Amino acid sequence: MNEVCFKNIDKENPSSLATYEATGGYSVWRKILHGELSPEAILGELKTSGLRGRGGAGFPTGLKWSFMPRNQDGQKYVVCNSDEGEPGTCKDRDILRFNPHSVIEGMAIAGYVMGATVGYNYIRGEFMEPYYRFEEALKEAYDAGLLGCDIGDSEVNFDLHTHLGAGAYICGEETALLESLEGKKGQPRFKPPFPANVGLYGMPTTINNTESFASVPDILARGGQWFADLGVPNSGGCKLFSVTGHVTKPANFEIPMGTPFSELLEMAGGLREGRTLKAVIPGGSSTPVLPAEDAMKMTMDYDSIEQVGSMLGAGSVIVMDDTTCMVAALTRLAHFYYDESCGQCTPCREGTGWMYRVLKRIMDGQGKMQDLDLLTSVQDKIMGNTICALGDAAAMPVESFIRHFRDEFEYYIKHGKSMVTKVNSDG
Amino acid sequence: MVDIEIEIDGSVVHGHSGESIISIADREGIDIPRFCYHKKLSVAANCRMCLVDVEGNPKPQPACSTPASAGMRVHTNNEKAKASQKAVMEFLLINHPLDCPICDQGGECELQDVAMEYGSDVSKFNEGKRIVADKGIGALIQTDMTRCIHCTRCVRFGAEVAGIVEMGATGRGEELKIEPFLSEGIQSELSGNMIDVCPVGALTSKPFRYEVRSWQMNSVESVARHDLVGSNIFTQTHKGKVKRVVARDNESVNETWISDRDRFSYEGLTNENRALTPKIKVKGEWQEVSWEAALEAATSGIKKNSAEAFGALASKNATLEELYLLQKLTRGLGSENLDTRLDVANPSSTSALETTISLAELEAIDHALIVNSYLRLEQPMINHRIRKATLNGAKVSTVNSLTFDFNYRVANSVLSAPQNTLATLSGVLKALLEANSLALPDYLKDTKVDQAQIDIASTLSAAENAVVVLGEQVNSNPCADQVAKLVTQIAKASNSKTLNASATGNTLAAEKVSFKPNGGLNAAQMFTANLNTFVLLDVYPTYDCVDSTAAIEDLSRDDAFVVAINSFEDESVLGFADVILPLASFYETSGTHINIENVAQSYGASVKAAGDSKPGWKVLKVLADLLELPGFDYTDSPQVADDALSLSPNVATSEVDIIAMEVPNIATVWQYTPYASDVLTRHAQSLQQTQIGQISEAVVSAATAKILELSQGDCYKGVPVNINETVAEGCVFVHTNQARQR
Amino acid sequence: MISDKAKQQIDTWVAKYPAGCQSSAVMEALKIVQAENDGSLTSESIQAVADYLEMPVISAYEVATFYENYNHKPVGKHVIRFCHNISCMLNGADDLISYLETKTGVKIGEVSEDGLVSVKKVECLGACVGAPMFQIGDRYYENLTQQKIDEILDGLK
């Protein structure tokens, strides 16, 4: 546990340059500055490592980097997505607070591999403590001569800046993030063109999640195969999981891919006294909910979670026990997507509000039986029809909650109140 | 671009690689529903209506943003595509009000049309519909944003075409709102196009509001004649009245846009000041009479006096046919006293400048030097082409006496009062010739060259496709002919094209029929020659003449017999005229406009002439017949146009010497707002209420104001003084909607 | 409209972006101006930011209305931003929000009479392992209980 991004988390001053360097930090970057590591070698190791994007989509990182037109003239950019906001997710916040140098080194390496000399770390606007920590680390790195122009006479250039968000979940979508970085509303762009061709300020750009960048230095220091072997086939390495909700010790855990869910649940202290597991959202609010028995079957890797009917997403495990009213939980999630839809494209702008209102009506005791089919039909009409994934993200919880817990919704509609007597609260 | 084959709905079609599916489908006549896509605007892909099934893609793809690639197989109406299209339609309708019966867009609404095909009869939406409080955006566009479907065409139009980013999409999610920042009104001179691009009834024509249902109107093809472009339009009429004007596509002329002036000027047609009945003045009193009586009075008045004492003055906006017949009549009588150049300070030195560039070519220029022009307001559609060029990197330089608000960046801007313009242009020419080691003509020997002039010259030299544009403010310059000569020389020395925008409307038709004196008197001379007979064709001296006071005084002489063939009555005309023959106005007569490319565009009458007024060509034909002049046996206006177009204009190329004439130390540049540029627009109410229509200021620098003893808020020639430093020293720039005063 | 100090702060952000891309700094510029203006934006301040960054005012207004961190009505000296998303909800956020409303006498979206606090319900703040939580200024307060809320409120001046 805690071997990569969190390896210094229990040390004193975990975020300092000294701590980072004491555990091998910047050794890969120094090799690059000494001309001892080629971009091709790095790409090879990354592909071997099986590292997949940690922001949720799970796209192989090595492959993504290889899409950049490395030798094309002109400015290129590396962008880190620290706009963490998927409900249930809070891992990047801890990386920024406790291991900021791994992000800096990962981004610098990425810049070198892709021929990008400027990077931006987009940190969500509310993350002020992580922002200050990251800025401190950035200053340390500049002061130590690790960043800048012609670093240590190496002819390698890399400048890194932070950019702060201002409160919009959608900016976690990579093209919305680019729009936001350009000082616009965070409205996702349609693709193609992809950011690797037309990205920030119209130039080739690669965007990765904080955890993905933070994982890169150790992968290269210890070898792609070492990382791959930590995990299981098709899910290389270890990954951070945020376990929240009805567990006694909610926390972030960096564990090998393929760890059984039951073990992760135990690490988080298990359920509270006298409670039983009802449901789990395994990858953040956008991934389909799983009933307890399906959840208990899964191991924490891409394939296993897909087999039981959901997605690993950002590794945000939301645990719900038998006191949870699923109607209320879904209504809350529906409100979230309704609130965070950018409004650009029709199905999401109109559909998220529609779903929320129907659910709200059910919660107010005004539901009708046909509302359940209506909700299913509305989510189905959003699904696949929008510019970005927020539409699908709004649709999937609705579909899965109703499919797995239809009786609870029917009860609520019939009786105007929840089937669960102690509702959603431990307060 | 490589030609490729793709398959749409089973048929093999051709396109270019990278071209969008929707553009290929449109060319092939395959119908794909859409709201946000507009061929002239950037792709937004936000409405999702054009989702189609592209084989190999799990998700449906938007036809507007998906580039075609060889061998692609597209289905626009299989089950998957239909399901997505119907889903989007359902979402668009849930919050759209069901107020079609009171919506002006009803019957021509894209949402309504597509809903007929893709919508469902029953709505499953039982929640409250969204209501949007909207801001007013001025006198021309009626907003009803509850109907908005957020396609952002209007937003993109503003940013991309109008070049003034006024409308935006604010808020987010369901609260997304299309609105301007403040409600002071849209400022663009092209704003009305937002009405045309709006697919629903969110933005509709304010003057047209609740007038008539769209399907009750006839759409008549016509041509706008307010400027040098002759934008193609449809006049939409109901019960003999023009109710609305909309753009008619003509890629080589106005593409798909029209200016607000062309769109809203029709309102003037029903203004209470229209001249509706023939009148004669008997012992100082006006009497309404029959056409026969009025024509008889006109004829006998004209016959009374000699041809030498006869003068004809015509509006620049008259039709080719009217100008042709009036010049034929004048010359038939034996007079050479005829002119349209009433607003030119010195008609004997008019700017003679050939236009050597087409509208389409303007888009491909890499540099424009604009001289004496606020082109954006003077010639909106010409300016639009230059703006398109600037979007591709073209640079713009200006030599003007005031700093104007162009909708593109001006790289080099030289402020120059009229009396200094010759020196400025001479400097540019000298810098050009010296840079290219060419011989200097004598008149440049003593010319001093400054850095700003060198900058313009070097930008011109560096350009491969430059154009020099001369605008209408040159008419305030008594040395306009010399300015034009320098412009010609600058163009020659820099291998640039030229564009003469110094006279607007149907000026090129006047040129075509030589509606100017060949040895006779010009407009200014006519008012000092004690002429006995004047025929005015839609001329209103208070607005149209440089020295309106002198003109009116002369026309008011007891021994001056004035026949006014006018579409409007105004007080001064009633004062000096002896006969008023009511003239059919724009859209009430057939006619021909000759545009900047020398393209003659003919049109028929859209509506019957108001009251007892008659088309000018008929009036002039009958008048000529009564005057027993030969060669007027026309039975329709196309015959007149044929004769007119067969003329070879008398292009007298007189050598112009560059010798600066004496000009006052402090010059006045007089420019009307575009909505005071001709008699019809001046009577169009809504245009007058816009920000552009309300402009009236005499801009003067502090130093010049001191010399003239003017203070802020004083009046200069009747126009409020505005002292600031955006204006050249040594001149007063009057930009106004008010009539000229001495 | 914008103080020299604020302009300096804005300039440090502008310096991060390529020449001509100064509008990238609009989000921070609006925050800086908002902070100077007792926590909320006005038409004038949005106009001033747009002018300073040489961008169309409507574009600045779009940004100001798109992101949640901007206020368009006066707010309290301390804005309590209470997360009510799923992990916090599962851990009793709703009851605590009601408690906070009662305790301060301030309803969601309103400002206390003395202008000291206003309360806002917000979406996930990305501190779900510390649920329930809220944010005041730059700081996160996690694992909230009624007692902890009392202490925090007592500390607000």
mmCIF file of N, CA and C in Angstrom, chain A residues 342-418:
data_model
loop_
_atom_site.group_PDB
_atom_site.id
_atom_site.type_symbol
_atom_site.label_atom_id
_atom_site.label_comp_id
_atom_site.label_asym_id
_atom_site.label_seq_id
_atom_site.Cartn_x
_atom_site.Cartn_y
_atom_site.Cartn_z
ATOM 1 N N CYS A 342 -23.241 22.392 -18.452
ATOM 2 C CA CYS A 342 -22.777 23.687 -18.959
ATOM 3 C C CYS A 342 -23.870 24.377 -19.757
ATOM 4 N N GLY A 343 -24.835 23.590 -20.225
ATOM 5 C CA GLY A 343 -25.963 24.191 -20.932
ATOM 6 C C GLY A 343 -25.771 24.312 -22.422
ATOM 7 N N GLN A 344 -24.618 23.898 -22.879
ATOM 8 C CA GLN A 344 -24.321 24.072 -24.291
ATOM 9 C C GLN A 344 -25.192 23.204 -25.183
ATOM 10 N N CYS A 345 -25.239 21.923 -24.913
ATOM 11 C CA CYS A 345 -25.988 21.106 -25.864
ATOM 12 C C CYS A 345 -27.319 20.627 -25.327
ATOM 13 N N THR A 346 -28.228 20.480 -26.239
ATOM 14 C CA THR A 346 -29.643 20.337 -25.920
ATOM 15 C C THR A 346 -29.982 19.196 -24.953
ATOM 16 N N PRO A 347 -29.537 17.960 -25.240
ATOM 17 C CA PRO A 347 -30.030 16.864 -24.399
ATOM 18 C C PRO A 347 -29.668 17.034 -22.921
ATOM 19 N N CYS A 348 -28.456 17.503 -22.660
ATOM 20 C CA CYS A 348 -27.998 17.650 -21.289
ATOM 21 C C CYS A 348 -28.653 18.859 -20.625
ATOM 22 N N ARG A 349 -28.691 19.989 -21.359
ATOM 23 C CA ARG A 349 -29.287 21.208 -20.804
ATOM 24 C C ARG A 349 -30.740 20.982 -20.412
ATOM 25 N N GLU A 350 -31.481 20.350 -21.305
ATOM 26 C CA GLU A 350 -32.911 20.178 -21.057
ATOM 27 C C GLU A 350 -33.193 18.913 -20.249
ATOM 28 N N GLY A 351 -32.407 17.866 -20.522
ATOM 29 C CA GLY A 351 -32.699 16.564 -19.909
ATOM 30 C C GLY A 351 -32.338 16.469 -18.441
ATOM 31 N N THR A 352 -31.225 17.106 -18.026
ATOM 32 C CA THR A 352 -30.838 16.989 -16.615
ATOM 33 C C THR A 352 -31.863 17.676 -15.713
ATOM 34 N N GLY A 353 -32.371 18.805 -16.173
ATOM 35 C CA GLY A 353 -33.384 19.516 -15.393
ATOM 36 C C GLY A 353 -34.681 18.723 -15.323
ATOM 37 N N TRP A 354 -34.999 18.111 -16.430
ATOM 38 C CA TRP A 354 -36.223 17.313 -16.503
ATOM 39 C C TRP A 354 -36.141 16.155 -15.496
ATOM 40 N N MET A 355 -35.020 15.428 -15.537
ATOM 41 C CA MET A 355 -34.883 14.278 -14.624
ATOM 42 C C MET A 355 -34.925 14.733 -13.172
ATOM 43 N N TYR A 356 -34.226 15.833 -12.885
ATOM 44 C CA TYR A 356 -34.215 16.303 -11.494
ATOM 45 C C TYR A 356 -35.623 16.675 -11.045
ATOM 46 N N ARG A 357 -36.355 17.353 -11.891
ATOM 47 C CA ARG A 357 -37.693 17.805 -11.498
ATOM 48 C C ARG A 357 -38.643 16.641 -11.247
ATOM 49 N N VAL A 358 -38.531 15.616 -12.106
ATOM 50 C CA VAL A 358 -39.393 14.447 -11.898
ATOM 51 C C VAL A 358 -39.036 13.789 -10.557
ATOM 52 N N LEU A 359 -37.747 13.646 -10.280
ATOM 53 C CA LEU A 359 -37.323 13.034 -9.027
ATOM 54 C C LEU A 359 -37.752 13.879 -7.823
ATOM 55 N N LYS A 360 -37.614 15.190 -7.969
ATOM 56 C CA LYS A 360 -38.000 16.089 -6.895
ATOM 57 C C LYS A 360 -39.496 15.950 -6.619
ATOM 58 N N ARG A 361 -40.254 15.802 -7.689
ATOM 59 C CA ARG A 361 -41.701 15.641 -7.548
ATOM 60 C C ARG A 361 -42.007 14.344 -6.804
ATOM 61 N N ILE A 362 -41.267 13.296 -7.142
ATOM 62 C CA ILE A 362 -41.467 12.025 -6.431
ATOM 63 C C ILE A 362 -41.136 12.222 -4.947
ATOM 64 N N MET A 363 -40.035 12.904 -4.673
ATOM 65 C CA MET A 363 -39.637 13.154 -3.275
ATOM 66 C C MET A 363 -40.682 13.983 -2.545
ATOM 67 N N ASP A 364 -41.383 14.849 -3.283
ATOM 68 C CA ASP A 364 -42.421 15.680 -2.668
ATOM 69 C C ASP A 364 -43.755 14.952 -2.570
ATOM 70 N N GLY A 365 -43.743 13.656 -2.903
ATOM 71 C CA GLY A 365 -44.963 12.880 -2.800
ATOM 72 C C GLY A 365 -45.917 13.057 -3.963
ATOM 73 N N GLN A 366 -45.449 13.649 -5.031
ATOM 74 C CA GLN A 366 -46.328 13.879 -6.190
ATOM 75 C C GLN A 366 -45.984 12.961 -7.365
ATOM 76 N N GLY A 367 -45.264 11.889 -7.082
ATOM 77 C CA GLY A 367 -44.821 11.006 -8.160
ATOM 78 C C GLY A 367 -45.954 10.179 -8.737
ATOM 79 N N LYS A 368 -45.740 9.775 -9.983
ATOM 80 C CA LYS A 368 -46.684 8.871 -10.633
ATOM 81 C C LYS A 368 -45.902 7.646 -11.091
ATOM 82 N N MET A 369 -46.575 6.493 -11.142
ATOM 83 C CA MET A 369 -45.864 5.279 -11.522
ATOM 84 C C MET A 369 -45.155 5.410 -12.868
ATOM 85 N N GLN A 370 -45.828 6.112 -13.807
ATOM 86 C CA GLN A 370 -45.194 6.206 -15.137
ATOM 87 C C GLN A 370 -43.938 7.071 -15.132
ATOM 88 N N ASP A 371 -43.701 7.778 -14.030
ATOM 89 C CA ASP A 371 -42.493 8.594 -13.935
ATOM 90 C C ASP A 371 -41.221 7.751 -14.042
ATOM 91 N N LEU A 372 -41.298 6.505 -13.574
ATOM 92 C CA LEU A 372 -40.089 5.674 -13.618
ATOM 93 C C LEU A 372 -39.712 5.341 -15.058
ATOM 94 N N ASP A 373 -40.722 5.007 -15.845
ATOM 95 C CA ASP A 373 -40.432 4.761 -17.262
ATOM 96 C C ASP A 373 -40.007 6.053 -17.952
ATOM 97 N N LEU A 374 -40.617 7.151 -17.532
ATOM 98 C CA LEU A 374 -40.248 8.440 -18.110
ATOM 99 C C LEU A 374 -38.778 8.740 -17.832
ATOM 100 N N LEU A 375 -38.374 8.545 -16.564
ATOM 101 C CA LEU A 375 -36.967 8.793 -16.210
ATOM 102 C C LEU A 375 -36.037 7.912 -17.035
ATOM 103 N N THR A 376 -36.418 6.650 -17.169
ATOM 104 C CA THR A 376 -35.587 5.734 -17.947
ATOM 105 C C THR A 376 -35.515 6.206 -19.399
ATOM 106 N N SER A 377 -36.635 6.678 -19.902
ATOM 107 C CA SER A 377 -36.645 7.110 -21.301
ATOM 108 C C SER A 377 -35.848 8.404 -21.476
ATOM 109 N N VAL A 378 -35.945 9.320 -20.514
ATOM 110 C CA VAL A 378 -35.193 10.575 -20.643
ATOM 111 C C VAL A 378 -33.690 10.300 -20.589
ATOM 112 N N GLN A 379 -33.262 9.477 -19.645
ATOM 113 C CA GLN A 379 -31.819 9.213 -19.554
ATOM 114 C C GLN A 379 -31.334 8.523 -20.817
ATOM 115 N N ASP A 380 -32.187 7.673 -21.371
ATOM 116 C CA ASP A 380 -31.799 6.975 -22.599
ATOM 117 C C ASP A 380 -31.633 7.953 -23.769
ATOM 118 N N LYS A 381 -32.421 9.001 -23.753
ATOM 119 C CA LYS A 381 -32.349 9.983 -24.842
ATOM 120 C C LYS A 381 -31.166 10.936 -24.681
ATOM 121 N N ILE A 382 -30.663 11.057 -23.461
ATOM 122 C CA ILE A 382 -29.459 11.878 -23.266
ATOM 123 C C ILE A 382 -28.233 11.071 -23.677
ATOM 124 N N MET A 383 -28.275 9.807 -23.270
ATOM 125 C CA MET A 383 -27.136 8.896 -23.436
ATOM 126 C C MET A 383 -26.616 8.886 -24.883
ATOM 127 N N GLY A 384 -25.347 9.229 -25.021
ATOM 128 C CA GLY A 384 -24.700 9.130 -26.329
ATOM 129 C C GLY A 384 -24.989 10.281 -27.272
ATOM 130 N N ASN A 385 -25.836 11.221 -26.859
ATOM 131 C CA ASN A 385 -26.246 12.276 -27.787
ATOM 132 C C ASN A 385 -25.614 13.635 -27.501
ATOM 133 N N THR A 386 -24.684 13.693 -26.566
ATOM 134 C CA THR A 386 -24.139 14.996 -26.177
ATOM 135 C C THR A 386 -22.680 15.162 -26.621
ATOM 136 N N ILE A 387 -22.204 16.399 -26.533
ATOM 137 C CA ILE A 387 -20.828 16.692 -26.949
ATOM 138 C C ILE A 387 -19.837 15.986 -26.026
ATOM 139 N N CYS A 388 -20.085 16.083 -24.717
ATOM 140 C CA CYS A 388 -19.107 15.517 -23.784
ATOM 141 C C CYS A 388 -19.755 14.427 -22.961
ATOM 142 N N ALA A 389 -18.982 13.897 -22.019
ATOM 143 C CA ALA A 389 -19.447 12.754 -21.246
ATOM 144 C C ALA A 389 -20.368 13.139 -20.094
ATOM 145 N N LEU A 390 -20.574 14.447 -19.853
ATOM 146 C CA LEU A 390 -21.437 14.801 -18.725
ATOM 147 C C LEU A 390 -22.863 14.292 -18.948
ATOM 148 N N GLY A 391 -23.285 14.281 -20.182
ATOM 149 C CA GLY A 391 -24.624 13.762 -20.478
ATOM 150 C C GLY A 391 -24.743 12.312 -20.061
ATOM 151 N N ASP A 392 -23.786 11.516 -20.474
ATOM 152 C CA ASP A 392 -23.798 10.105 -20.094
ATOM 153 C C ASP A 392 -23.669 9.962 -18.583
ATOM 154 N N ALA A 393 -22.830 10.811 -17.991
ATOM 155 C CA ALA A 393 -22.608 10.743 -16.545
ATOM 156 C C ALA A 393 -23.892 11.034 -15.788
ATOM 157 N N ALA A 394 -24.710 11.913 -16.330
ATOM 158 C CA ALA A 394 -25.983 12.230 -15.685
ATOM 159 C C ALA A 394 -26.983 11.105 -15.899
ATOM 160 N N ALA A 395 -26.845 10.434 -17.029
ATOM 161 C CA ALA A 395 -27.820 9.407 -17.385
ATOM 162 C C ALA A 395 -27.590 8.102 -16.612
ATOM 163 N N MET A 396 -26.312 7.732 -16.475
ATOM 164 C CA MET A 396 -26.016 6.404 -15.923
ATOM 165 C C MET A 396 -26.522 6.164 -14.505
ATOM 166 N N PRO A 397 -26.369 7.130 -13.578
ATOM 167 C CA PRO A 397 -26.918 6.886 -12.250
ATOM 168 C C PRO A 397 -28.429 6.649 -12.293
ATOM 169 N N VAL A 398 -29.131 7.417 -13.098
ATOM 170 C CA VAL A 398 -30.597 7.297 -13.150
ATOM 171 C C VAL A 398 -30.973 5.894 -13.608
ATOM 172 N N GLU A 399 -30.328 5.463 -14.657
ATOM 173 C CA GLU A 399 -30.633 4.145 -15.207
ATOM 174 C C GLU A 399 -30.361 3.070 -14.154
ATOM 175 N N SER A 400 -29.178 3.143 -13.524
ATOM 176 C CA SER A 400 -28.779 2.052 -12.630
ATOM 177 C C SER A 400 -29.555 2.063 -11.308
ATOM 178 N N PHE A 401 -29.801 3.246 -10.780
ATOM 179 C CA PHE A 401 -30.568 3.315 -9.524
ATOM 180 C C PHE A 401 -31.960 2.711 -9.726
ATOM 181 N N ILE A 402 -32.597 3.086 -10.838
ATOM 182 C CA ILE A 402 -33.964 2.594 -11.045
ATOM 183 C C ILE A 402 -33.950 1.099 -11.361
ATOM 184 N N ARG A 403 -32.971 0.676 -12.125
ATOM 185 C CA ARG A 403 -32.916 -0.753 -12.466
ATOM 186 C C ARG A 403 -32.714 -1.609 -11.205
ATOM 187 N N HIS A 404 -31.782 -1.192 -10.368
ATOM 188 C CA HIS A 404 -31.467 -2.033 -9.209
ATOM 189 C C HIS A 404 -32.416 -1.828 -8.035
ATOM 190 N N PHE A 405 -33.004 -0.660 -7.933
ATOM 191 C CA PHE A 405 -33.801 -0.390 -6.717
ATOM 192 C C PHE A 405 -35.211 0.092 -7.071
ATOM 193 N N ARG A 406 -35.761 -0.487 -8.134
ATOM 194 C CA ARG A 406 -37.061 -0.046 -8.626
ATOM 195 C C ARG A 406 -38.142 -0.145 -7.550
ATOM 196 N N ASP A 407 -38.084 -1.210 -6.754
ATOM 197 C CA ASP A 407 -39.110 -1.390 -5.719
ATOM 198 C C ASP A 407 -39.135 -0.205 -4.748
ATOM 199 N N GLU A 408 -37.933 0.307 -4.470
ATOM 200 C CA GLU A 408 -37.858 1.430 -3.536
ATOM 201 C C GLU A 408 -38.483 2.695 -4.131
ATOM 202 N N PHE A 409 -38.277 2.886 -5.427
ATOM 203 C CA PHE A 409 -38.883 4.031 -6.115
ATOM 204 C C PHE A 409 -40.396 3.868 -6.171
ATOM 205 N N GLU A 410 -40.827 2.636 -6.468
ATOM 206 C CA GLU A 410 -42.278 2.388 -6.543
ATOM 207 C C GLU A 410 -42.939 2.621 -5.185
ATOM 208 N N TYR A 411 -42.252 2.193 -4.149
ATOM 209 C CA TYR A 411 -42.792 2.388 -2.794
ATOM 210 C C TYR A 411 -42.950 3.883 -2.507
ATOM 211 N N TYR A 412 -41.923 4.613 -2.856
ATOM 212 C CA TYR A 412 -41.947 6.059 -2.586
ATOM 213 C C TYR A 412 -43.115 6.718 -3.321
ATOM 214 N N ILE A 413 -43.305 6.309 -4.578
ATOM 215 C CA ILE A 413 -44.383 6.910 -5.365
ATOM 216 C C ILE A 413 -45.747 6.552 -4.771
ATOM 217 N N LYS A 414 -45.870 5.302 -4.383
ATOM 218 C CA LYS A 414 -47.143 4.806 -3.855
ATOM 219 C C LYS A 414 -47.485 5.434 -2.505
ATOM 220 N N HIS A 415 -46.489 5.527 -1.624
ATOM 221 C CA HIS A 415 -46.764 5.978 -0.264
ATOM 222 C C HIS A 415 -46.362 7.414 0.007
ATOM 223 N N GLY A 416 -45.689 8.002 -0.951
ATOM 224 C CA GLY A 416 -45.269 9.389 -0.749
ATOM 225 C C GLY A 416 -44.182 9.521 0.295
ATOM 226 N N LYS A 417 -43.561 8.423 0.649
ATOM 227 C CA LYS A 417 -42.447 8.496 1.606
ATOM 228 C C LYS A 417 -41.494 7.351 1.364
ATOM 229 N N SER A 418 -40.332 7.438 2.003
ATOM 230 C CA SER A 418 -39.290 6.455 1.749
ATOM 231 C C SER A 418 -39.589 5.123 2.405
#
